[in-house]
Coordinates of C-alpha atoms and ligand atoms in Angstrom, one line a residue:
X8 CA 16.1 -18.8 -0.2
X9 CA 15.8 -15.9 -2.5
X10 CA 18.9 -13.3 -2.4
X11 CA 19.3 -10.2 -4.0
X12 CA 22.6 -8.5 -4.4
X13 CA 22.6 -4.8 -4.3
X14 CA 25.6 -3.3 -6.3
X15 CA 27.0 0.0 -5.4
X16 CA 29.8 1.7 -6.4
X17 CA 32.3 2.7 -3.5
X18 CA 33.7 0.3 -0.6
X19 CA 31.8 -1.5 1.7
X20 CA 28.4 0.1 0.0
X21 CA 27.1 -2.8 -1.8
X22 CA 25.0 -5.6 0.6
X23 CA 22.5 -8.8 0.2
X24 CA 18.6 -9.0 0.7
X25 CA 17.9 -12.3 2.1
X26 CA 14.2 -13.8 1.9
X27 CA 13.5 -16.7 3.4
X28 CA 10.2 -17.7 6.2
X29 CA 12.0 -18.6 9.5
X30 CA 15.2 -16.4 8.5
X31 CA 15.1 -14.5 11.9
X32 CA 16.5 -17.5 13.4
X33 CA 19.7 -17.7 11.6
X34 CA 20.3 -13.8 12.1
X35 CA 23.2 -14.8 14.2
X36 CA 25.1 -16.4 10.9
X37 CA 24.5 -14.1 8.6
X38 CA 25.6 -11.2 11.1
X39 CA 28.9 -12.8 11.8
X40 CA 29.6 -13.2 7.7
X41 CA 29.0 -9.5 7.7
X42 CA 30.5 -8.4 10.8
X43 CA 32.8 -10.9 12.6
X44 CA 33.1 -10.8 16.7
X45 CA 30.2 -8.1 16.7
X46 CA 29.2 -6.2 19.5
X47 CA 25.5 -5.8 18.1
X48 CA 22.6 -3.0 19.7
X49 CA 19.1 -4.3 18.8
X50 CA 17.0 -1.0 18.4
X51 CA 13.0 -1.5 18.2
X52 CA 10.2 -0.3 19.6
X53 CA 8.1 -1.2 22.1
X54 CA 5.9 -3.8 20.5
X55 CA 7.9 -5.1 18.4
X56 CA 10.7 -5.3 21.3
X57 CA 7.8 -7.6 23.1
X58 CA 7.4 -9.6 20.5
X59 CA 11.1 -11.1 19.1
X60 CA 13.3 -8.9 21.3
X61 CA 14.3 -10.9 23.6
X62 CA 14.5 -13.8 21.1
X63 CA 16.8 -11.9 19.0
X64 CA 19.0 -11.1 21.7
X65 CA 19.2 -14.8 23.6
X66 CA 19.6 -16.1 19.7
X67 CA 22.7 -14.0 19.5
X68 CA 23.8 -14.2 23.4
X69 CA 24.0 -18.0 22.4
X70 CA 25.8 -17.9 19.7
X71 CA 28.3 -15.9 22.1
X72 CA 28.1 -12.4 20.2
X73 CA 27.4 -9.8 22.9
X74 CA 24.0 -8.4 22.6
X75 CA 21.9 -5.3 23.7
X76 CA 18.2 -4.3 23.4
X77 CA 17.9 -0.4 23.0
X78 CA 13.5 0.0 22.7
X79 CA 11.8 3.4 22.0
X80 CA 8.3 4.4 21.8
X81 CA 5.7 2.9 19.2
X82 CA 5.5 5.3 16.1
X83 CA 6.5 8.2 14.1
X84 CA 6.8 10.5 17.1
X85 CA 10.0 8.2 18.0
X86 CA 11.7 9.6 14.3
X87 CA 12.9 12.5 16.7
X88 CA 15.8 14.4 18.0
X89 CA 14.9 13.7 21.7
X90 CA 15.0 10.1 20.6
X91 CA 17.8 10.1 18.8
X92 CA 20.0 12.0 21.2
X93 CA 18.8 9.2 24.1
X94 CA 19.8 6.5 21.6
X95 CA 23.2 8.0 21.5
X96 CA 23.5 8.6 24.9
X97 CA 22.7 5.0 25.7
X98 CA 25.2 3.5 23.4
X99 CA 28.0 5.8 24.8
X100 CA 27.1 4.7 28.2
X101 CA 26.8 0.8 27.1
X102 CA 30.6 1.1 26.0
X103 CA 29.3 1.0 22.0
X104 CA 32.7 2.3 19.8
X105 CA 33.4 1.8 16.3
X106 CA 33.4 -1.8 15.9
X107 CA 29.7 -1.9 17.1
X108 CA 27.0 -3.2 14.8
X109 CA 23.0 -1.7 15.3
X110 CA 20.3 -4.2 14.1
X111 CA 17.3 -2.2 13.1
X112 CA 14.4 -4.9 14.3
X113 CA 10.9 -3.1 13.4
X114 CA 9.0 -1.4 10.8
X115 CA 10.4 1.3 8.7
X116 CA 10.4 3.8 11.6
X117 CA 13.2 1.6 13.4
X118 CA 14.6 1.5 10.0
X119 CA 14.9 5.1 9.4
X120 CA 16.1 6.2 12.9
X121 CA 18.3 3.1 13.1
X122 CA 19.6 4.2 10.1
X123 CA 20.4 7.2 10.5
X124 CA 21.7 7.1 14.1
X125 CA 24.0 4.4 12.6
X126 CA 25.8 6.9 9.9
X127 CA 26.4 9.4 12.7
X128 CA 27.6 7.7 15.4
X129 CA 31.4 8.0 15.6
X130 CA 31.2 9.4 11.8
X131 CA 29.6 5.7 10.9
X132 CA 29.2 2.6 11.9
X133 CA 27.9 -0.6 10.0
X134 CA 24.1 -1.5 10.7
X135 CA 22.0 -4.2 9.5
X136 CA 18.0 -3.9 8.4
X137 CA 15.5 -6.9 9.8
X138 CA 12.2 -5.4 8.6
X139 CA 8.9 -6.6 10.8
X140 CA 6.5 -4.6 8.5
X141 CA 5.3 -5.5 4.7
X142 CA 6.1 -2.1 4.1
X143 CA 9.5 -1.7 5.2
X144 CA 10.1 -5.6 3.9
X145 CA 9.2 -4.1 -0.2
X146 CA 10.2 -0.6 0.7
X147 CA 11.7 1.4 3.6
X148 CA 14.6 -1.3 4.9
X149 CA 16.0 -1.1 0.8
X150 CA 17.9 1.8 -0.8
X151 CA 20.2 3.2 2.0
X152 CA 17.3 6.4 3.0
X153 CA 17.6 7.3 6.7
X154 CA 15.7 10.1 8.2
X155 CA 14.4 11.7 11.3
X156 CA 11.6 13.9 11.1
X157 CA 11.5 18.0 12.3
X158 CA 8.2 19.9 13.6
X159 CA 8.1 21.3 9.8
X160 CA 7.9 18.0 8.3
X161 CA 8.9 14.7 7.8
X162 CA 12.1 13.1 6.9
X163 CA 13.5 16.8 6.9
X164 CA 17.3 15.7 8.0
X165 CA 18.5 12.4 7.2
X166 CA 21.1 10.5 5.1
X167 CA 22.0 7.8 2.7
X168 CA 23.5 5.0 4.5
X169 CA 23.3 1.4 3.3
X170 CA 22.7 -1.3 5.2
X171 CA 25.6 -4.5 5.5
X172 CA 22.3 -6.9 4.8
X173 CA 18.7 -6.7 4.9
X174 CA 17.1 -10.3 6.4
X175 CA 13.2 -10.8 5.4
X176 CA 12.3 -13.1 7.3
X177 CA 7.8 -13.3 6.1
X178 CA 6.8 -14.8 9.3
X179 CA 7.1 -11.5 11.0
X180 CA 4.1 -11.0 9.3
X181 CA 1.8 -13.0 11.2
X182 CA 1.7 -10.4 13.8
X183 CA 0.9 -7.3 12.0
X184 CA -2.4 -6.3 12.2
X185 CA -5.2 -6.4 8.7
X186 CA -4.4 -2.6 8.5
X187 CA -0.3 -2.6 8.4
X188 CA -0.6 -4.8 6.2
X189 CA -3.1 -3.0 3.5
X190 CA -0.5 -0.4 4.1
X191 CA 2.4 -2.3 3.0
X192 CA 0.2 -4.0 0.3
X193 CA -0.2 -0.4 -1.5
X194 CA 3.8 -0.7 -2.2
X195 CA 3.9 -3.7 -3.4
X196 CA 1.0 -2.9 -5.9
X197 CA 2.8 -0.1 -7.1
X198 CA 5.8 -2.2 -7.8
X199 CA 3.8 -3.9 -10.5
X200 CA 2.2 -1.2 -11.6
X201 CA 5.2 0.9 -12.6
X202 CA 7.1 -2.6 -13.7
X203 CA 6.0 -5.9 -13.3
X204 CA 2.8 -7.5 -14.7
X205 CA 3.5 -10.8 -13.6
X206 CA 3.3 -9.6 -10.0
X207 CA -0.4 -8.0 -11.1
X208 CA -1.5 -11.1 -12.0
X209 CA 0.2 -12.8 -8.9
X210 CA -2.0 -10.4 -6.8
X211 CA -5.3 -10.4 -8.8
X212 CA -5.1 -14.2 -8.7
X213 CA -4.1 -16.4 -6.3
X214 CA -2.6 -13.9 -4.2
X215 CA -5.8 -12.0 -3.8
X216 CA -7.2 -13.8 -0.4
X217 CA -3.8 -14.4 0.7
X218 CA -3.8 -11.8 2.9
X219 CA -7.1 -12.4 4.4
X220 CA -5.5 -15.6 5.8
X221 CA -3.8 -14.6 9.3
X222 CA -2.0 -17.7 9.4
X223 CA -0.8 -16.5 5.8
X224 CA -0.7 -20.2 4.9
X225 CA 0.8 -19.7 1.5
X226 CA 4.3 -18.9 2.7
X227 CA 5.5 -19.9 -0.7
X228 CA 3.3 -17.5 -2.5
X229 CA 4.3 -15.1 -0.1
X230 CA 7.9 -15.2 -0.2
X231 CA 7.7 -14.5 -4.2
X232 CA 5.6 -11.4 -4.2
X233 CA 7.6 -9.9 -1.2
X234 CA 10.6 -10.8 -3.3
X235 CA 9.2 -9.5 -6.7
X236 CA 8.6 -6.3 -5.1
X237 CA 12.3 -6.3 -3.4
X238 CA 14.0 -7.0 -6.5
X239 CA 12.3 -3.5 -8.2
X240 CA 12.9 -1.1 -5.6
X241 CA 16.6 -2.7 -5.3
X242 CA 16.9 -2.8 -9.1
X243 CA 15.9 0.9 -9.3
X244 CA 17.7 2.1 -6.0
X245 CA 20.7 0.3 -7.6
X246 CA 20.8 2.2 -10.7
X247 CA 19.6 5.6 -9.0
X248 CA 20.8 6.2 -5.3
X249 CA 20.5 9.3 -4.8
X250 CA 17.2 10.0 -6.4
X251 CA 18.1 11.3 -10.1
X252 CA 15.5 10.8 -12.3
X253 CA 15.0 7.1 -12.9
X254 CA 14.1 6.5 -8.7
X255 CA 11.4 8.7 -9.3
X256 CA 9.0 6.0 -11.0
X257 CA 9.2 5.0 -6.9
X258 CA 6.6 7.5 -6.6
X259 CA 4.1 6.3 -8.7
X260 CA 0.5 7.2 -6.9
X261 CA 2.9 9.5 -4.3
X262 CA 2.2 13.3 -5.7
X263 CA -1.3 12.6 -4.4
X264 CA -1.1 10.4 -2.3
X265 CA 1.2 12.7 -0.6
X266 CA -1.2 16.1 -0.6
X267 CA -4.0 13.3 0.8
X268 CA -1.7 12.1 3.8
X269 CA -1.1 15.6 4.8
X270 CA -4.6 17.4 4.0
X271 CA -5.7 14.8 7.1
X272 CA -3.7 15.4 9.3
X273 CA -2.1 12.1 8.9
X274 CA -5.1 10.1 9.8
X275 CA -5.0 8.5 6.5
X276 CA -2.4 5.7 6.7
X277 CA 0.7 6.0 3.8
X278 CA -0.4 2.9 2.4
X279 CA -4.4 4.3 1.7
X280 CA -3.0 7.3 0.8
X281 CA -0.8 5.8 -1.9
X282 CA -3.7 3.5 -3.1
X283 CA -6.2 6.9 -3.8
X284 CA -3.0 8.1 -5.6
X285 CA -2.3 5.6 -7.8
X286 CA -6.2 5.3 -8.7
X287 CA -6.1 9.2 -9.2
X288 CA -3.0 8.5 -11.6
X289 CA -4.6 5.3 -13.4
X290 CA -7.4 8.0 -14.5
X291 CA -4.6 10.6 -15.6
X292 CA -3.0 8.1 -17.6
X293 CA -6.0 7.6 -19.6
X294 CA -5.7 11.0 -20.9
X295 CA -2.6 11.6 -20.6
X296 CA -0.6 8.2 -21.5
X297 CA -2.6 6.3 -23.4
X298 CA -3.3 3.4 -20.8
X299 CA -6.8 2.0 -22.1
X300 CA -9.3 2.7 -19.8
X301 CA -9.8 -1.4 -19.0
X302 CA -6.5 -1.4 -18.2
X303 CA -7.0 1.1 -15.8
X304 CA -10.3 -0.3 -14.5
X305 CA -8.4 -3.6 -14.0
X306 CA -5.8 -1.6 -11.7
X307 CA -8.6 -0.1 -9.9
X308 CA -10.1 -3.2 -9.0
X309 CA -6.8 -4.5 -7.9
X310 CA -6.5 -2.0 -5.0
X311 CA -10.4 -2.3 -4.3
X312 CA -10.1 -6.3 -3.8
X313 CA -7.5 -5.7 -1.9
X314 CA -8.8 -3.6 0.4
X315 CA -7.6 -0.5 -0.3
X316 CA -9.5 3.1 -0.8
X317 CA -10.0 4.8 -4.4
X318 CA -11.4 8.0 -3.4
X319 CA -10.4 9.8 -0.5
X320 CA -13.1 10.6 2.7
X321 CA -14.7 13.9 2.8
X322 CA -11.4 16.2 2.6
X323 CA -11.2 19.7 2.1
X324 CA -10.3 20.5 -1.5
X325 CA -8.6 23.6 -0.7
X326 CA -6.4 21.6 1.9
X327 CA -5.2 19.0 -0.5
X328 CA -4.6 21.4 -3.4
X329 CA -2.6 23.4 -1.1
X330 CA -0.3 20.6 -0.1
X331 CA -0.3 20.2 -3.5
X332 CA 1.0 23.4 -4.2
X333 CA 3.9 22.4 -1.8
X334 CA 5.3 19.9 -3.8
X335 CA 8.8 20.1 -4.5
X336 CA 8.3 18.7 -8.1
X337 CA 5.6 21.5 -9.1
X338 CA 6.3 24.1 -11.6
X339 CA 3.7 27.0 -12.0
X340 CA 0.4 25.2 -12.2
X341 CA 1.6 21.6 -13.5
X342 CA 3.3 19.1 -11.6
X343 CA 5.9 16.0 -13.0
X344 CA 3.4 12.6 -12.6
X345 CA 4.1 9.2 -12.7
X346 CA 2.0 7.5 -14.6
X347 CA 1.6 4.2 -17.1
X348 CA 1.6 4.0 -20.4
X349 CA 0.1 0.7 -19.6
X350 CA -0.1 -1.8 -16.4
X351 CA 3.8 -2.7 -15.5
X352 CA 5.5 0.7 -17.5
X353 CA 5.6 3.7 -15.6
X354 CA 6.9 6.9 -17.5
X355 CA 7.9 10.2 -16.4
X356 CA 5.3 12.7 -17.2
X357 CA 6.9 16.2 -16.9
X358 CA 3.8 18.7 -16.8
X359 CA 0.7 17.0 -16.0
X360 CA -1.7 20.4 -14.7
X361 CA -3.1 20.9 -11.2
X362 CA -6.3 21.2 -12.8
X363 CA -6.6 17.6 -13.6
X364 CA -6.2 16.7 -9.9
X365 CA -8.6 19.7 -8.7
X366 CA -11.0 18.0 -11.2
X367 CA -10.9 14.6 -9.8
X368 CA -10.9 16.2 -6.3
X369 CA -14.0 17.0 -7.4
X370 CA -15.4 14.1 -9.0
Ligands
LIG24 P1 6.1 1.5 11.8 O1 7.5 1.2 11.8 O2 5.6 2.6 12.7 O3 5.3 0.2 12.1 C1 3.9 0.2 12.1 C2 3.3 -0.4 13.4 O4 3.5 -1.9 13.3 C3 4.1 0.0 14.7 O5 3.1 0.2 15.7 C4 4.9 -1.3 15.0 O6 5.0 -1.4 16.4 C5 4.0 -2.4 14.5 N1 4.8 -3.6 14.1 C6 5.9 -3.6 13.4 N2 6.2 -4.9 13.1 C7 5.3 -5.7 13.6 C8 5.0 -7.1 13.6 N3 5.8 -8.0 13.0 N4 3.9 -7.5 14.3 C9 3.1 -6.6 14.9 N5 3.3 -5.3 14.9 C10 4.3 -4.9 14.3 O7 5.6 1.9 10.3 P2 5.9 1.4 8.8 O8 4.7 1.5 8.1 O9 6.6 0.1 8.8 O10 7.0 2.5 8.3 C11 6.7 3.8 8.1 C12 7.9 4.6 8.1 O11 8.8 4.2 7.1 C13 7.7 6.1 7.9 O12 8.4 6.9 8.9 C14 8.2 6.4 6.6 O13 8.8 7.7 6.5 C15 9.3 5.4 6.5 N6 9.7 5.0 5.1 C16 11.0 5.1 4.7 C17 11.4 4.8 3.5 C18 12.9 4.8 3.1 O14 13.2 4.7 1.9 N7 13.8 5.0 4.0 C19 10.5 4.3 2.5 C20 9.1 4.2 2.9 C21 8.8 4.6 4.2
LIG25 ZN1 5.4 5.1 -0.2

C-alpha cells in the first residue's frame, strides 16, 4: 500500500492518503483509527450511490458503526445552496451532532459539497474523502478546497477544510466511463509536466494503452501513476495551503483552459479544457521559457495519444478572450502563466501578454 502523509501545521489538520486496489473494503478500519465509535453519513450521488452505496454502508453496518446513505443528484448543479441546505436539514433530522463523521463517496463534486457541508455543520465536523473519479483521486479529494458554486460562478463560497484521510481505492475506476477518465488523465499529465518526468515517461510508455483497457489490467501500473500524481499535489498543497504563490504551478494549462471551459458554455469537459491549455502553454514556453520545441512536441503528443484535444472546436475568439479578460491573475494586457522551462519544471511567468494567446486563438 502506498501512503502519503500530509503535514499541516495546527491540530487535528494533518491526515494520510491511502492507495491501495481493493481499499474500499477495509474503509471500516481505517475509519475507526481516525474516528473511533463513529456515527458516519455517506453522501454521493445518484450513480455512484447505485453502484458502492449500499456496499459501503452494509461494510460499515457490519462492522457495528452506525451508518447512513445521504444521495443527491448527478452533477455540478448538486454544488448548490438548495442542496446543501437539504443536506443539513437531513442530518439534523437523522440525529447527526458533533461527534458525526461525513464520508464523501463520489467524484470531486461529492468532494467539494461534502466538504464544505462538513466545515459548517455545528462550526465543524471531521469528514473523510473516498474519491470514485481519476480526477478527484490526483486532484479535488487532496488539499482541504471545499466549495459550492453561485449563479455568478463557480466555487464562489467555499472553504479550506482537510479531510481526517483520503482512501484511493483504483478499482473505482472500472466503472467510469472512457471520457471521465480522459478528464482525470489531463491532471495527472500536468502533474508531470510541472514536476515529474518519470511520470511522462510512465505515461508515454507503458502506461499509454493502459487506459484503453476497461478491465484496467495493470493495477500495479496504475496504482503508481495515481500515486505519483497524489504525492505532487500533496507535496505542493503541503507547503502552500492557502494558495500563495508556490500552489500556483497547480495551474499549469488552467489560464486557458479556464477562458475555453467557460467561452462553451461548459460543454467542453475540465479535463479537455486543461489538455488545449497546457498545449497552448507548451507553445508559450518555447518563446517564452526556453523549453526546446521537441520537448514541447513530445508533450503534445503525450496529450494527443492519450486522447485528449490540442486545439479547441470552433469557439468564438472574442468569447474566450473575454473570459480571459476576467481572470483574476491578469494585469493590464498580460496575464501570470505557468509554463516549463523544460518537461517536469514548471516556473512562474509573471507577464506573459494576451496577445500571445489571441494569436494562438487564431492559429
Ligand atoms: P463528478 O463528481 O461530477 O463525477 C463525474 C461523473 O462520474 C458523475 O456523473 C458521477 O456520477 C460519475 N462517477 C463518479 N465515480 C464513478 C465511478 N467510479 N464509476 C462510474 N461513474 C462514476 O466530477 P469530477 O470530474 O470528479 O469532479 C469535478 C468537480 O471537482 C468540479 O466541481 C470541480 O470544481 C471540483 N474540483 C475541486 C478541486 C479542489 O481542489 N477542491 C480540484 C479540482 C476539481
Ligand atoms: Zn484542474
Amino acid at each position: 500500500m502506498k501512503e502519503i502523509f500530509v503535514q499541516l501545521p495546527g491540530q487535528d489538520r494533518s491526515y494520510r492518503i491511502l492507495l491501495e486496489a481493493g481499499l474500499r473494503f477495509r474503509l471500516d478500519d481505517y475509519l475507526t483509527q481516525v474516528c473511533p465509535n463513529p456515527r458516519v453519513w455517506v453522501v454521493s450521488d445518484a450513480l455512484v450511490a447505485r453502484l458502492y452505496g449500499s456496499g459501503t454502508v452494509a461494510l460499515l453496518k457490519n462492522r457495528g458503526i452506525q451508518a447512513s446513505l445521504l444521495t443527491v443528484p448527478r452533477g455540478e448543479k448538486s454544488k448548490s445552496w438548495p442542496v446543501l441546505s437539504r443536506l443539513v436539514c437531513q442530518l439534523l433530522e437523522q440525529g447527526a451532532d458533533r461527534q458525526s463523521l461525513l464520508v464523501a463517496l463520489g467524484g470531486g463534486v461529492i468532494g467539494d459539497l461534502t466538504g464544505f457541508l462538513a466545515s459548517i455543520f455545528m462550526r465543524g465536523i471531521p469528514f473523510v474523502q473516498v474519491p470514485t473519479t481519476l480526477l478527484a483521486m490526483v486532484d479535488a479529494a487532496i488539499g482541504g478546497k471545499t466549495a459550492i458554486n453561485l449563479p455568478a460562478g463557480k466555487n464562489l463560497i467555499g472553504t479550506f477544510h482537510q479531510p481526517r484521510l483520503v482512501l484511493i481505492d483504483p478499482e473505482f475506476l472500472l466503472t467510469l466511463p472512457a471520457r471521465e477518465r480522459r478528464n482525470g488523465l489531463a491532471e495527472v499529465i500536468k502533474a508531470g509536466f510541472i514536476h515529474d518526468l518519470d511520470l511522462l515517461e510512465m505515461l508515454s510508455g507503458p502506461g499509454q494503452t493502459l487506459w484503453r483497457d476497461r478491465q484496467l489490467r495493470n493495477r500495479g501500473l496504475l496504482a503508481e501513476i495515481i500515486g505519483r500524481a497524489v504525492a505532487i499535489k500533496a507535496r505542493v498543497v503541503a507547503e502552500d495551503e492557502k494558495e500563495g504563490d508556490r500552489r500556483r504551478i497547480l495551474n499549469f494549462g488552467h489560464t486557458v483552459g479556464h477562458a475555453l471551459e467557460k467561452a462553451s458554455g461548459f460543454k467542453i469537459k475540465h479535463g479537455e479544457a486543461v489538455a488545449m491549455g497546457m498545449a497552448a502553454a507548451l507553445d508559450f514556453s518555447v518563446e517564452l521559457t526556453g523549453l526546446s520545441p521537441a520537448e514541447a512536441s513530445q508533450g503534445k503528443e503525450l496529450l494527443r495519444s492519450q486522447g485528449l484535444p490540442l486545439r479547441p472546436p470552433s469557439l468564438s475568439r472574442e468569447e474566450v478572450l473575454g473570459a480571459l479578460q476576467m481572470d483574476k491573475k491578469r494585469q493590464a494586457d498580460h496575464l501570470v502563466f505557468i509554463l516549463l522551462r523544460r518537461l517536469g519544471e514548471a516556473v512562474i511567468y509573471p507577464k506573459a501578454p494576451l496577445t500571445m494567446i489571441s494569436d494562438w486563438l487564431r492559429a
